[in-house]
Short mmCIF file of C-alpha atoms in Angstrom, two decimals:
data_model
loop_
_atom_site.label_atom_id
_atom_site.label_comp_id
_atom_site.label_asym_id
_atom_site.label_seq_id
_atom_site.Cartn_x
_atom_site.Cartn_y
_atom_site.Cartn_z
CA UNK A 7 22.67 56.03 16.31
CA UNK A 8 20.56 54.58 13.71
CA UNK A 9 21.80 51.29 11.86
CA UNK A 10 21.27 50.69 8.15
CA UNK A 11 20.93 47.20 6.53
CA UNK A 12 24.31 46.71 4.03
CA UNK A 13 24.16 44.63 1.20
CA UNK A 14 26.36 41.98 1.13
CA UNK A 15 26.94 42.24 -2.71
CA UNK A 16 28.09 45.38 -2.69
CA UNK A 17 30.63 44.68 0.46
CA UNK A 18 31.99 41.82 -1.59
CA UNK A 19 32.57 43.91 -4.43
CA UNK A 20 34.44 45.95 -2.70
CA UNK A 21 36.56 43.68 -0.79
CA UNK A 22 37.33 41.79 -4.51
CA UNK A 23 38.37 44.80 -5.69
CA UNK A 24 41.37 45.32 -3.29
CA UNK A 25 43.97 43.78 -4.67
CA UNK A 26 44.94 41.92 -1.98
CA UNK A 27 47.55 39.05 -3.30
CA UNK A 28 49.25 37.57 -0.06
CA UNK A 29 50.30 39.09 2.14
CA UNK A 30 49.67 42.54 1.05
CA UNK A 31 46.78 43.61 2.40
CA UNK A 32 46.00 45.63 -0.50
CA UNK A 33 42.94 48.20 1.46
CA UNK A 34 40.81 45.16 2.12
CA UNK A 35 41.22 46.04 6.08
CA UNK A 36 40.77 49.34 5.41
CA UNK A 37 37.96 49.05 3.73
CA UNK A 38 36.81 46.35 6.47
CA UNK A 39 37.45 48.97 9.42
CA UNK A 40 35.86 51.97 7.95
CA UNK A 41 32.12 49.82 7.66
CA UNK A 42 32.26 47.95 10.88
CA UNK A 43 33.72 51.15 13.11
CA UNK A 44 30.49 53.05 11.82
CA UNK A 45 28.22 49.43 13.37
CA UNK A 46 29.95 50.31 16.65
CA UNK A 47 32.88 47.86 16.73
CA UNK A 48 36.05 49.01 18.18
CA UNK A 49 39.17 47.74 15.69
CA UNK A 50 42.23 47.05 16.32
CA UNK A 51 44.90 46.84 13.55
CA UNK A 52 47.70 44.29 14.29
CA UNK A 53 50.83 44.21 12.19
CA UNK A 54 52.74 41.42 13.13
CA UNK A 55 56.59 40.34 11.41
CA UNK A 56 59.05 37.60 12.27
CA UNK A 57 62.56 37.81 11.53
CA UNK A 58 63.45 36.50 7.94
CA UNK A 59 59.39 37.04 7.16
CA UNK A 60 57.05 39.30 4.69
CA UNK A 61 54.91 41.99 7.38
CA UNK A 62 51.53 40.66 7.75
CA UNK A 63 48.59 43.30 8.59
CA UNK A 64 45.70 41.49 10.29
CA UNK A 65 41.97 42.90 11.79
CA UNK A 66 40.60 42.30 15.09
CA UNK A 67 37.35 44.05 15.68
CA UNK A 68 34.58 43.10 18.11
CA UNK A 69 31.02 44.67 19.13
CA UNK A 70 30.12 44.72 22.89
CA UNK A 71 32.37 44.23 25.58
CA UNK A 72 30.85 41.43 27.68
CA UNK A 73 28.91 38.11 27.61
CA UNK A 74 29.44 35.23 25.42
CA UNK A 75 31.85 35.98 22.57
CA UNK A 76 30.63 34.66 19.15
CA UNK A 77 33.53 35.31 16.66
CA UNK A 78 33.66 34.80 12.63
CA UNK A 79 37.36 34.20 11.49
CA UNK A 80 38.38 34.80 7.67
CA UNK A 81 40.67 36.15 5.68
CA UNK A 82 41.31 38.98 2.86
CA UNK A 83 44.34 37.73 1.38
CA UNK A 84 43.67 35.50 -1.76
CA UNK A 85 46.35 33.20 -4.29
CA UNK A 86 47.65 35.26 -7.07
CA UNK A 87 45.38 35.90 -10.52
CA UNK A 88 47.53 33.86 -12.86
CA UNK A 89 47.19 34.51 -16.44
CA UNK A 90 44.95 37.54 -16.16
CA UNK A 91 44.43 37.03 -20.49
CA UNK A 92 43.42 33.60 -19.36
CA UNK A 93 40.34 35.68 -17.35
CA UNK A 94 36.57 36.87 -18.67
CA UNK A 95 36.73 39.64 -16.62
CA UNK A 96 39.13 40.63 -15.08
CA UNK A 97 40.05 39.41 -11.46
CA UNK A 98 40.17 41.98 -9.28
CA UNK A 99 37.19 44.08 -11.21
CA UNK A 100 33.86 42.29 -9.77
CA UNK A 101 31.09 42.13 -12.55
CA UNK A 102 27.66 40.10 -12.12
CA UNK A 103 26.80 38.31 -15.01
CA UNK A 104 24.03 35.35 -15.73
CA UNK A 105 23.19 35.84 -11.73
CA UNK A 106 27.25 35.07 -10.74
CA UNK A 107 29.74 37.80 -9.18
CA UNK A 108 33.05 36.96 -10.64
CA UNK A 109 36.42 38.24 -9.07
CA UNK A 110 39.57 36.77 -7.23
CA UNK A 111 38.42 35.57 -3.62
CA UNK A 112 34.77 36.10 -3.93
CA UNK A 113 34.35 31.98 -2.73
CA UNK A 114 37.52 31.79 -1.12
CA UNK A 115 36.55 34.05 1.21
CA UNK A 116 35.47 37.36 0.71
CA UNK A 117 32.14 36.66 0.07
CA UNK A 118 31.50 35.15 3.52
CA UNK A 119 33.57 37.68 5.00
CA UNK A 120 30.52 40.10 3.26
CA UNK A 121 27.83 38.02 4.45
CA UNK A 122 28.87 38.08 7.49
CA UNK A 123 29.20 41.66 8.25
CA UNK A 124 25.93 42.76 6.38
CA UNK A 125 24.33 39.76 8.61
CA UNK A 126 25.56 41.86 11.54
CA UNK A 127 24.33 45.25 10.47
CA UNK A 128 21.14 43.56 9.00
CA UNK A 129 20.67 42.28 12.93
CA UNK A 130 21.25 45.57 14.58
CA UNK A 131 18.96 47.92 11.53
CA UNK A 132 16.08 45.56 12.83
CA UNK A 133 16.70 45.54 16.12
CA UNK A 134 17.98 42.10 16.87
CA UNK A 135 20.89 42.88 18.73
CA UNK A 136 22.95 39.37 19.48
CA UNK A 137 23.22 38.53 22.58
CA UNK A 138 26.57 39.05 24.35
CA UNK A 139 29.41 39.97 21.90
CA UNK A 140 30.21 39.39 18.12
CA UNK A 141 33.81 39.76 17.07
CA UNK A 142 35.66 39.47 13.77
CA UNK A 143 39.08 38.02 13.39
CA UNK A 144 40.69 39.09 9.59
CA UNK A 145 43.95 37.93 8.56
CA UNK A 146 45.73 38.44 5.81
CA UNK A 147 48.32 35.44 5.17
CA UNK A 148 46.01 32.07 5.45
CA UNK A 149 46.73 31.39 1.62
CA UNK A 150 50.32 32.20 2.40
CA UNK A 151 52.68 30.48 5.91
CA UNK A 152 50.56 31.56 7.93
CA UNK A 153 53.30 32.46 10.86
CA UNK A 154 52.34 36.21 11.30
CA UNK A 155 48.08 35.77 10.94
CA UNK A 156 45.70 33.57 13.28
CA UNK A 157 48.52 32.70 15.57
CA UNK A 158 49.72 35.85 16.37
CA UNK A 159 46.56 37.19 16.72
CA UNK A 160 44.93 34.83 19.22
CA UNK A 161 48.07 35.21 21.60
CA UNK A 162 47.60 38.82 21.49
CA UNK A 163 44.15 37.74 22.45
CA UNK A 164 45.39 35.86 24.98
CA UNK A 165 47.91 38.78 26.09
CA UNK A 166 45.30 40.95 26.53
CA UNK A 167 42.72 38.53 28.74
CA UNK A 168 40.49 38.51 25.50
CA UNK A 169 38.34 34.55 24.92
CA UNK A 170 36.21 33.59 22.74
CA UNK A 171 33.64 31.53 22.89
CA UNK A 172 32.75 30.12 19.67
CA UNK A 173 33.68 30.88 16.45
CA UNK A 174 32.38 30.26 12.85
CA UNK A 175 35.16 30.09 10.09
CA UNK A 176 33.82 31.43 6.54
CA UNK A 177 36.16 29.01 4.67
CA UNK A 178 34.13 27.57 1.28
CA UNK A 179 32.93 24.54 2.74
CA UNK A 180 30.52 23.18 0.03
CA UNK A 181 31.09 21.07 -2.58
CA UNK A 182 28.65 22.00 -5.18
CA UNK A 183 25.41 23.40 -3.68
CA UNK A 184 25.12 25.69 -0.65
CA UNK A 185 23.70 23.58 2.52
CA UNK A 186 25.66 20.42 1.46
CA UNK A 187 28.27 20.96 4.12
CA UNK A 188 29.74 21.95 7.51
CA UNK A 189 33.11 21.57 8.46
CA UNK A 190 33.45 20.32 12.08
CA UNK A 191 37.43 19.48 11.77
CA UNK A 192 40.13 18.91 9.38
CA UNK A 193 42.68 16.46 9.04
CA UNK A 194 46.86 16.84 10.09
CA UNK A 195 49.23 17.24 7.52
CA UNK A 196 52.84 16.45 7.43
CA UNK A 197 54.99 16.75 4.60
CA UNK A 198 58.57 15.44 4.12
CA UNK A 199 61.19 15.97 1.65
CA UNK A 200 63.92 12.77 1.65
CA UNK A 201 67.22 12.85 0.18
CA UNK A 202 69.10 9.45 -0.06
CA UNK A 203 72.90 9.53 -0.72
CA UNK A 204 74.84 7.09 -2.20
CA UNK A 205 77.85 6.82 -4.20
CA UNK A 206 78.40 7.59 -8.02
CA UNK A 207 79.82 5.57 -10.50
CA UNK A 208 79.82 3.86 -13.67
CA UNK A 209 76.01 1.97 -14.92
CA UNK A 210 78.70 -0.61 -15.82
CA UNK A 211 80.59 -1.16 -12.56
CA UNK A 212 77.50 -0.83 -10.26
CA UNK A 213 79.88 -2.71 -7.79
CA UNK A 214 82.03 0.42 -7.48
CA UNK A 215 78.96 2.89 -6.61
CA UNK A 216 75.96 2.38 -4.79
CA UNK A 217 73.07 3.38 -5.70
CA UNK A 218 70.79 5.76 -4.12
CA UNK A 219 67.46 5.25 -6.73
CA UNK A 220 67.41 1.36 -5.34
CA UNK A 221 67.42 2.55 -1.01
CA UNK A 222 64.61 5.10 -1.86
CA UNK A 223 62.53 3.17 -4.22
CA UNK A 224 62.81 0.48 -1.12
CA UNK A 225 61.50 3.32 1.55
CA UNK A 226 58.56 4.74 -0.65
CA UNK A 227 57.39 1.47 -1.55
CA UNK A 228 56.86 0.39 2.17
CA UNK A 229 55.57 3.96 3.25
CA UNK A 230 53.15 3.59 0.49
CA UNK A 231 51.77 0.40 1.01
CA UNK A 232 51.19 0.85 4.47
CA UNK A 233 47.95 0.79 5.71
CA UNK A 234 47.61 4.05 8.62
CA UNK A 235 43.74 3.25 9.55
CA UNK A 236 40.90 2.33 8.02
CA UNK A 237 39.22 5.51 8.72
CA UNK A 238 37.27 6.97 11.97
CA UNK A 239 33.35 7.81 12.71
CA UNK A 240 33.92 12.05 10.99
CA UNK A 241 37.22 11.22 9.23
CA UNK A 242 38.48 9.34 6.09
CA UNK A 243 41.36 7.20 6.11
CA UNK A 244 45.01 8.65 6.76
CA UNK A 245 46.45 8.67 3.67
CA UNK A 246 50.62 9.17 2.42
CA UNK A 247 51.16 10.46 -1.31
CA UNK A 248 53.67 10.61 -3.05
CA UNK A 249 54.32 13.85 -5.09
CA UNK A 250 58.02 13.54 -6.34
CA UNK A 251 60.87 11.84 -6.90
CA UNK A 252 63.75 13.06 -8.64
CA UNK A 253 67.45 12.00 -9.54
CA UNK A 254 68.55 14.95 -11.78
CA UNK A 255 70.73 12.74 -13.55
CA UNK A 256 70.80 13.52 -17.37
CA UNK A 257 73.09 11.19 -18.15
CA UNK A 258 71.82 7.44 -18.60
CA UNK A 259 75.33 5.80 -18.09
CA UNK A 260 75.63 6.93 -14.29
CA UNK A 261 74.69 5.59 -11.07
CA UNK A 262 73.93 8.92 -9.34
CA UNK A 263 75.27 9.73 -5.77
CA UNK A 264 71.77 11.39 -4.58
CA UNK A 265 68.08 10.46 -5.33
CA UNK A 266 65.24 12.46 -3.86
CA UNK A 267 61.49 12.10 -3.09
CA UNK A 268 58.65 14.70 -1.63
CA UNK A 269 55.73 13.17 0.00
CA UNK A 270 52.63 14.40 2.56
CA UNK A 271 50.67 12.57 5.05
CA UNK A 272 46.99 13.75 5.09
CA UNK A 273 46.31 12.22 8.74
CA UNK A 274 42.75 11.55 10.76
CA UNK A 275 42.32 11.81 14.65
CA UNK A 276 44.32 8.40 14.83
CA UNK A 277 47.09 9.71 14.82
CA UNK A 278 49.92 12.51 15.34
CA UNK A 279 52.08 14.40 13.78
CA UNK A 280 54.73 12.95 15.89
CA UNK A 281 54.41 9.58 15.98
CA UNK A 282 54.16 9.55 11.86
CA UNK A 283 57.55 11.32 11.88
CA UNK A 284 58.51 8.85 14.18
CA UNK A 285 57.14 5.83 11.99
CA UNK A 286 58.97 7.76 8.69
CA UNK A 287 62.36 7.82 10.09
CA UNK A 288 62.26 4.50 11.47
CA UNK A 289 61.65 3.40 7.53
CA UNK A 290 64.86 5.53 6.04
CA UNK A 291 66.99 4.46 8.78
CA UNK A 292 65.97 0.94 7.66
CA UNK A 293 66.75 0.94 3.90
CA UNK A 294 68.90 3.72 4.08
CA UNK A 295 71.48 4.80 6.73
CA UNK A 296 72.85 7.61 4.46
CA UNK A 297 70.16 10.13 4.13
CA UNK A 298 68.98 13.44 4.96
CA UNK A 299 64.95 14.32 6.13
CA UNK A 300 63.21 16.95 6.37
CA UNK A 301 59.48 17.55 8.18
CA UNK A 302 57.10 20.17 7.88
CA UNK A 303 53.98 19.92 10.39
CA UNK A 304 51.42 22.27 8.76
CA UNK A 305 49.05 21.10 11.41
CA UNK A 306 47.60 18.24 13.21
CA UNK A 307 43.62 16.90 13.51
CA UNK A 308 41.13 17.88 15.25
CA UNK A 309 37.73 17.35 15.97
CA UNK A 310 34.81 19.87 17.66
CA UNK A 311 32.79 17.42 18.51
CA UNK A 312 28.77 18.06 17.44
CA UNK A 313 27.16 19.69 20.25
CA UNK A 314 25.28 23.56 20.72
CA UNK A 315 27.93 25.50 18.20
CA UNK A 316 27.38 22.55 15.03
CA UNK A 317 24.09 21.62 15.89
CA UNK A 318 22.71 25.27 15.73
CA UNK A 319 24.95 26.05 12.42
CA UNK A 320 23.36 22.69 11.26
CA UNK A 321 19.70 24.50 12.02
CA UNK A 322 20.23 27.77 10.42
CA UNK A 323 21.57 25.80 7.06
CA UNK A 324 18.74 23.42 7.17
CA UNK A 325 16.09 26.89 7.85
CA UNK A 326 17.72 28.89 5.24
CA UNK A 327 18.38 26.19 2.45
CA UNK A 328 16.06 23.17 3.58
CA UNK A 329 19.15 20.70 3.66
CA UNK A 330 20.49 19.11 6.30
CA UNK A 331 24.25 19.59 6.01
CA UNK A 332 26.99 16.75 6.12
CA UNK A 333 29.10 17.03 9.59
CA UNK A 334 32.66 16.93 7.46
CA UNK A 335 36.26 16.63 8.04
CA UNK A 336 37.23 16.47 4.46
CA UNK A 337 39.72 18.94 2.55
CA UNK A 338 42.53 20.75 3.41
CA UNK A 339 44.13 22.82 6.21
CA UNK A 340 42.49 25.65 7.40
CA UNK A 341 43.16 28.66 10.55
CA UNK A 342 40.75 26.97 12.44
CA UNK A 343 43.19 24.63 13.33
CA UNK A 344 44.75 27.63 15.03
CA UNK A 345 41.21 28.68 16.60
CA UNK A 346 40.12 24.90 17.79
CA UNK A 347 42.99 25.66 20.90
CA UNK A 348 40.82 28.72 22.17
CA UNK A 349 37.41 27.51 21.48
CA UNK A 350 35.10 25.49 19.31
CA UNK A 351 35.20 26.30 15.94
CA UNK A 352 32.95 25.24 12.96
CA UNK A 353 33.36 26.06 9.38
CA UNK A 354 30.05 27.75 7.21
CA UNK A 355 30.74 28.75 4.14
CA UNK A 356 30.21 29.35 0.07
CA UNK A 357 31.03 26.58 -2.42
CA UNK A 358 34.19 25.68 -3.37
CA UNK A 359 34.02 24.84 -6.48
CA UNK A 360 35.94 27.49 -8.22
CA UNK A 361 38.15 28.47 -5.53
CA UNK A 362 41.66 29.13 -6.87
CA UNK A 363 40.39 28.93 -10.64
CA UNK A 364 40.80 31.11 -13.22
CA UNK A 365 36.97 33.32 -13.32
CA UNK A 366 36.24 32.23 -9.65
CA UNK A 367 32.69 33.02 -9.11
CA UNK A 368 29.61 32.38 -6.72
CA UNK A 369 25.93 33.01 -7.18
CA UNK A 370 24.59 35.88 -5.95
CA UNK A 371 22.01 34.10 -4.23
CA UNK A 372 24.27 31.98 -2.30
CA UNK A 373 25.48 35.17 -0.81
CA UNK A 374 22.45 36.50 0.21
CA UNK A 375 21.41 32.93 1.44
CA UNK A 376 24.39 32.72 3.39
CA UNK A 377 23.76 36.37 4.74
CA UNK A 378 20.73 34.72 6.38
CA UNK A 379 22.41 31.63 7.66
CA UNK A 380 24.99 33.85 9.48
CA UNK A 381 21.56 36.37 11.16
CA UNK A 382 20.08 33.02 12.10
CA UNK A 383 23.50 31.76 14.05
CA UNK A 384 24.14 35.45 15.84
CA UNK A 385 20.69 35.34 17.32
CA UNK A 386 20.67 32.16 18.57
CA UNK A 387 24.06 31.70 20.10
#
């Protein structure tokens, strides 16, 4: 069967043109199935839907059946458009202009998932078969809960007596320039939503009420200005924010009975997820014995520490680009903190700097560049 070379451009031009706002999958994976099947992968389509959740379709795909299993996780599902008016062109219609391809989820993360896949068939057209097995893991709700992607799919995985050995995640990873940075872990993140009760009453007879505003001003100013760590060798400091408080009280003459505040806790390898919820309701019960919380653990921190898997991502960047890329921790959540439980994982991919905007773009170059990073990391692992 003869193997020709695909260009990564046009695969990301198609993929931006499916219309794939989470989690409908919107023909991305069908367009993803009908190139790689032809490259001699064997797919496997995996719908997967909890009770009380939206049907998630997700793409599992893998070439060769034994030896070391080098896997590249992404996903096809991107945030909504917005204001399309607000738009050059418009977002799910790729155009090139001035050397950029513009479209919804080109950066965040279709083009990688491109690069990827013509890095694959580029390998195979010249003969440089990988050794052991390369697999692909596609989801299509990592910019939505992400209950019925990644997870679901690596316990089928694990169902079936399928591993993996390493795995590259094609998340945007750079700030500005492509080469500036690997991701080699990410940092926890909790988020709780505090309501304080009290009593209501008259602004004049604050005797006869008790106010709620007072416990919870009391509880966010000692969560705030409490120091978690002072940071860690590949993390920055834990850090707690504050993102809203609100009393809903439109009338200035009343001492309301409920006040409420939202907060997150980015968190390094110092700590966990439990032992911050811990630390949280110790605080309320403190100030506050009349209160309601509530705690949602996106994910907790984690750490692949540098060895063969970042140290040979670190050589392809540094061979492609000629810069030596920062070892980071920094940003947001991510599926690999899913993947890190099965395997190393490191994260390679585009720059982030428009990722979620309105006229997201990347350089076409950076694709292509990329495409060669990716060849470089399949041959050598």
């Amino acid at each position: 069967m003869t193997i020709h070379p695909l260009d990564p451009i046009e695969i990301a031009k198609a993929l931006i043109a499916c219309p794939s706002v989470t989690p409908i999958e919107g023909g991305a994976l069908d367009y993803l199935e009908s190139v790689l099947t032809p490259l001699g992968f064997t797919c496997h389509r995996l719908p997967f839907q909890d009770q009380g959740t939206e049907r998630v379709d997700n793409l599992y795909a893998r070439l060769g059946h034994d030896g070391y299993n080098l896997c590249f996780a992404g996903h096809t599902d991107v945030v909504p458009a917005g204001n399309e008016t607000e738009w050059t062109t418009l977002p799910f219609s790729p155009s090139i202009r001035d050397g950029k391809l513009y479209g919804r989820g080109v950066v965040d993360m279709k083009g990688a998932i491109a690069a990827w896949v013509a890095a694959v068939s580029q390998c195979l057209a010249s003969g440089q078969k990988p050794k052991g097995s390369l697999s692909l893991l596609i989801t299509g709700d990592e910019e939505g809960v992400a209950i019925n992607g990644t997870q679901k799919v690596l316990q089928w995985l694990r169902d079936k007596g399928e591993t993996i050995d390493a795995c590259i995640v094609g998340e945007p990873t750079n700030p500005k320039h492509l080469g500036e940075m690997i991701k080699i872990g990410r940092r926890g993140s909790v988020t709780f939503h505090l309501q304080v009760d009290g009593t209501q009453g008259h602004a004049a007879y604050p005797a006869l009420a008790d106010n709620p505003v007072k416990r919870l001003i009391e509880i966010v100013h000692n969560l705030q200005n409490t120091v978690l760590d002072e940071g860690t060798p590949y993390f920055q400091p834990s850090n707690l924010e504050v993102t809203s408080i609100d009393v809903g009280n439109k009338a200035d003459n009343v001492i309301p009975a409920h006040a409420r505040a939202h907060f997150n806790i980015r968190f390094n390898d110092r700590h966990q997820s439990k032992s911050l919820i811990e630390w949280v309701r110790r605080v309320c019960h403190q100030y506050a014995p009349k209160h309601e919380l509530t705690v949602f653990v996106t994910g907790e921190s984690f750490l692949t520490e540098p060895g063969e898997l970042a140290y040979q991502v670190v050589d392809a960047v540094k061979e492609v680009t000629g810069k030596t890329p920062e070892l980071s921790t920094s940003g947001g959540t991510s599926d690999a903190r899913f993947i890190k439980d099965m395997c190393p994982v490191v994260e390679c991919g585009l720059i982030n700097a428009t990722a979620h905007k309105v006229d997201e773009h990347c350089e076409v170059e950076a694709i292509r560049a990329l495409t060669q990073i990716y060849i470089k990391i399949m041959i050598c692992l």
